[in-house]
Coordinates of C-alpha atoms in Angstrom, one line a residue:
M217 CA 0.3 0.1 0.2
L218 CA 1.3 3.6 -0.6
Q219 CA 1.9 6.1 1.4
R220 CA 1.9 9.7 1.4
A221 CA 4.6 11.5 2.6
P222 CA 3.8 14.3 4.9
H223 CA 3.6 17.6 2.9
P224 CA 6.2 20.4 3.2
I225 CA 6.2 23.4 4.1
V226 CA 6.7 26.3 2.0
P227 CA 9.0 28.7 1.9
S228 CA 6.5 30.9 1.1
D229 CA 3.4 30.0 3.6
R230 CA 5.9 30.8 6.5
S231 CA 6.7 33.7 4.8
E232 CA 2.8 34.8 4.8
L233 CA 2.4 33.9 8.8
D234 CA 5.8 36.2 9.4
S235 CA 4.0 39.2 7.1
P236 CA 4.0 42.4 9.2
S237 CA 0.6 43.4 7.4
V238 CA -0.9 39.9 9.2
A239 CA 1.1 41.8 12.2
V240 CA -0.4 44.7 12.3
D241 CA -4.1 43.6 11.7
I242 CA -3.6 41.3 15.0
S243 CA -2.8 44.8 16.9
S244 CA -5.1 46.6 15.4
T245 CA -7.9 43.6 16.6
T246 CA -6.5 43.6 19.9
S247 CA -5.8 47.8 20.7
W248 CA -9.7 48.3 19.1
S249 CA -11.3 45.8 22.2
S250 CA -9.4 47.2 24.3
V251 CA -10.5 51.3 23.2
S252 CA -13.8 50.0 23.4
N253 CA -13.4 48.3 26.5
S254 CA -12.4 51.6 28.1
R255 CA -15.0 53.6 26.0
R256 CA -18.2 51.2 28.3
Q257 CA -16.3 51.5 31.5
Q258 CA -15.6 55.4 31.3
Q259 CA -19.6 55.6 30.1
H260 CA -20.4 53.5 33.0
G261 CA -18.4 55.7 34.9
D262 CA -20.5 58.8 33.6
I263 CA -24.2 56.7 34.3
E264 CA -23.0 56.2 37.3
I265 CA -21.7 60.3 38.0
V266 CA -25.2 61.8 36.3
Q267 CA -27.1 59.6 38.9
C268 CA -24.9 60.4 41.7
L269 CA -25.5 64.5 41.1
Q270 CA -29.6 63.6 40.4
L271 CA -30.0 62.5 43.8
E272 CA -28.2 65.0 44.9
N273 CA -30.0 67.8 43.4
Q274 CA -33.7 65.6 44.5
T275 CA -32.2 65.6 48.3
L276 CA -31.6 69.9 47.9
K277 CA -34.8 70.6 46.5
N278 CA -36.2 68.3 49.1
D279 CA -34.7 69.7 51.7
N280 CA -35.0 73.6 50.5
H281 CA -39.0 73.0 50.2
T282 CA -39.0 72.0 54.1
L283 CA -37.0 74.6 55.0
G284 CA -39.4 77.2 52.9
E285 CA -42.1 75.5 55.0
K286 CA -40.5 76.1 58.5
N287 CA -39.8 79.8 57.2
K288 CA -43.3 79.8 56.5
T289 CA -44.4 79.2 60.0
L290 CA -42.2 80.9 61.8
S291 CA -43.4 84.1 59.6
S292 CA -46.3 83.2 60.7
N293 CA -46.1 82.7 64.4
Q294 CA -43.7 85.6 64.2
C295 CA -46.9 88.0 63.1
R296 CA -49.0 86.5 65.2
H297 CA -46.9 87.1 68.5
S298 CA -45.5 90.1 67.8
S299 CA -50.0 91.8 66.6
T300 CA -50.7 90.0 70.1
Q301 CA -48.2 91.9 71.7
V302 CA -49.1 95.3 70.6
L303 CA -52.7 94.3 70.9
D304 CA -52.6 93.4 74.5
K305 CA -50.5 96.5 75.5
L306 CA -53.0 98.7 73.6
K307 CA -56.0 96.9 76.0
V308 CA -54.4 98.0 78.6
F309 CA -55.2 101.6 77.7
D310 CA -58.4 100.5 76.5
V311 CA -60.2 102.8 79.0
E312 CA -58.0 105.8 78.2
L313 CA -58.7 105.9 74.8
L314 CA -62.1 105.7 75.1
T315 CA -62.3 108.9 76.8
F316 CA -60.1 110.4 74.3
S317 CA -61.9 109.3 71.6
H318 CA -65.3 110.7 73.3
K319 CA -63.4 114.0 74.2
Y320 CA -61.8 113.7 69.5
G321 CA -65.7 113.0 68.6
V322 CA -66.7 116.9 70.5
V323 CA -64.3 118.8 70.4
A324 CA -62.7 117.6 66.5
E325 CA -64.1 115.3 64.7
M326 CA -67.3 113.9 64.1
F327 CA -65.5 110.9 62.1
P328 CA -62.4 109.1 62.1
P329 CA -59.5 109.7 59.5
E330 CA -58.9 107.1 57.4
H331 CA -56.4 104.8 58.4
C332 CA -53.8 106.0 55.8
I333 CA -53.7 109.5 57.2
L334 CA -53.1 107.5 60.8
K335 CA -49.8 106.8 59.3
L336 CA -48.9 109.4 58.7
T337 CA -46.0 111.0 60.7
V338 CA -46.3 115.3 61.8
P339 CA -43.9 117.4 60.8
N340 CA -41.3 119.5 62.0
P341 CA -43.0 121.9 62.5
P342 CA -46.0 121.0 62.5
P343 CA -49.0 122.8 60.4
A344 CA -51.2 125.5 62.5
I345 CA -54.1 123.5 62.4
L346 CA -56.8 126.4 63.0
S347 CA -55.0 128.2 59.9
G348 CA -56.9 128.6 56.5
S349 CA -54.0 127.1 54.7
C350 CA -55.1 123.7 56.7
Y351 CA -57.2 123.8 53.2
A352 CA -54.9 124.4 50.6
S353 CA -54.9 121.0 49.5
K354 CA -55.7 117.7 50.3
S355 CA -52.3 116.4 51.6
A356 CA -52.4 119.4 54.0
E357 CA -56.0 118.6 55.3
E358 CA -54.5 115.4 55.9
L359 CA -51.5 116.7 57.9
C360 CA -53.8 119.2 59.6
L361 CA -56.5 115.9 60.6
V362 CA -53.0 114.5 62.4
T363 CA -51.4 116.8 64.1
E364 CA -54.7 117.5 65.7
L365 CA -55.6 114.2 66.5
Y366 CA -52.0 113.6 68.0
S367 CA -52.2 117.0 70.3
L368 CA -55.3 116.0 71.5
L369 CA -53.7 112.5 72.6
P370 CA -51.3 112.3 75.3
D371 CA -47.9 111.3 74.0
H372 CA -47.5 107.9 75.8
L373 CA -50.4 106.9 73.7
H374 CA -48.9 108.2 70.5
Q375 CA -46.9 105.1 70.1
F376 CA -50.7 103.4 69.1
V377 CA -52.1 105.6 66.6
P378 CA -51.2 103.7 63.6
T379 CA -52.1 100.6 65.0
S380 CA -55.7 98.9 63.3
H381 CA -57.0 98.6 66.8
F382 CA -56.2 102.2 67.5
Q383 CA -57.9 102.7 64.4
S384 CA -61.0 100.7 65.4
L385 CA -61.5 101.8 68.9
L386 CA -61.8 105.6 67.7
E387 CA -63.9 104.6 64.7
Q388 CA -67.0 103.0 67.0
Q389 CA -67.0 105.6 69.6
L390 CA -67.2 108.6 67.4
Q391 CA -69.9 106.3 65.7
G392 CA -71.3 105.1 69.4
G393 CA -70.9 109.2 70.4
R394 CA -73.0 109.8 67.1
L395 CA -75.9 108.0 68.0
S396 CA -75.8 109.1 71.8
E397 CA -76.1 112.6 70.7
I398 CA -78.4 111.9 67.9
S399 CA -80.5 110.5 70.0
K400 CA -80.2 113.0 73.0
L401 CA -81.2 116.1 69.8
R402 CA -84.1 114.0 69.2
V403 CA -85.5 114.1 72.8
M404 CA -85.1 117.9 72.6
A405 CA -86.0 118.9 69.2
G406 CA -89.3 119.4 69.4
Q407 CA -88.8 121.9 72.3
I408 CA -85.3 123.4 70.5
F409 CA -87.3 124.4 67.2
G410 CA -91.3 125.0 69.0
L411 CA -92.3 121.9 67.1
N412 CA -94.5 118.8 68.0
P413 CA -92.1 116.9 69.8
S414 CA -93.8 113.6 67.8
Y415 CA -92.2 115.0 64.8
F416 CA -88.6 113.8 65.7
D417 CA -89.7 110.1 67.1
T418 CA -87.8 107.7 65.4
G419 CA -91.0 105.8 64.3
F420 CA -92.1 109.0 62.6
T421 CA -92.4 108.9 58.9
N422 CA -92.5 111.5 56.4
R423 CA -92.0 114.4 58.2
D424 CA -90.8 116.1 55.8
T425 CA -93.8 116.9 54.3
I426 CA -95.1 118.4 57.7
P427 CA -95.8 122.4 56.5
E428 CA -93.5 123.6 60.1
I429 CA -90.9 121.8 59.2
Q430 CA -91.0 122.8 55.5
K431 CA -91.4 126.3 56.6
M432 CA -87.9 126.1 59.2
L433 CA -85.7 124.2 56.5
G434 CA -87.1 127.1 53.7
M435 CA -88.0 123.5 51.4
T436 CA -91.4 123.2 49.6
G437 CA -92.5 120.4 47.4
S438 CA -90.0 117.6 46.8
R439 CA -87.0 119.6 47.2
S440 CA -87.7 118.7 50.8
S441 CA -85.3 115.8 50.7
S442 CA -81.8 117.5 49.9
K443 CA -79.0 117.3 52.3
F444 CA -78.2 120.3 52.6
P445 CA -81.3 123.0 53.0
P446 CA -81.2 126.3 52.7
V447 CA -81.5 127.3 56.7
L448 CA -78.2 125.7 56.2
F449 CA -76.7 128.8 54.1
T450 CA -76.5 132.6 55.0
R451 CA -79.4 134.5 54.1
Q452 CA -81.3 131.3 53.7
E453 CA -80.0 130.9 50.0
R454 CA -78.8 127.6 48.9
D455 CA -74.8 128.3 46.9
P456 CA -73.9 125.8 44.6
T457 CA -70.5 126.4 45.8
M458 CA -71.3 125.0 48.7
S459 CA -69.0 128.3 50.1
T460 CA -71.4 129.8 52.7
V461 CA -72.9 126.1 53.3
F462 CA -73.7 126.3 57.5
G463 CA -73.4 130.1 57.3
N464 CA -76.7 130.5 59.2
W465 CA -75.8 130.5 62.7
E466 CA -79.0 131.1 64.6
P467 CA -80.1 127.4 64.4
L468 CA -77.2 125.4 64.9
A469 CA -76.8 128.1 67.6
K470 CA -79.7 127.0 69.1
V471 CA -79.0 123.4 69.1
L472 CA -75.2 123.8 70.9
I473 CA -77.5 125.7 74.2
Y474 CA -79.1 122.8 74.7

């Protein structure tokens, strides 16, 4: 039986294995694999960093929200505590403030100044409250109002003037004072003006249709419903400019005498 001799290695085959191009291909493949692994590791590390930053950001947001809620609570409690302190301090002087309010309603104003006026500070030097310049402008009138109020109020109560409690107390007292004076005037009106006292009872209606009352007011017919009847003006003549209103002092003097 014939035997085949082994195939000899041809020199050209060895040269192909040892060829530089083959070595370069192997080296390139190895390098690319290494780079790919490195990139995957880097990407994985970047993802972990981003996740950590996201968690930290969410934690900071939660902490910030919690602090915000605490600040709201503290601010609310502080304001409530502060207003309560002022209110307690004011209540100590309520009796004195009520006495002042009654005096203010009698000698100064029947209606309280607006709250925004009470927050004004008295200028230095203060304006002359008995001068005609008080009515030169709205701002001048407001300054005179607050100056007059401070001049009548004891110094130790000045600090409470801008508070809403003072405003409320003053308004309530002046309203009560007006009602009281009107009630007294109703009782005495018959004697003051020489008319039937029943005309001024609270239950009496259509008093402006009574001829005696129309004559006293200087009005007749439908004009009798005017807020400023002629009797209030100088010479009992209505002035459209209102410059002479309350110029007729006689009926006012009769009221003040009683």
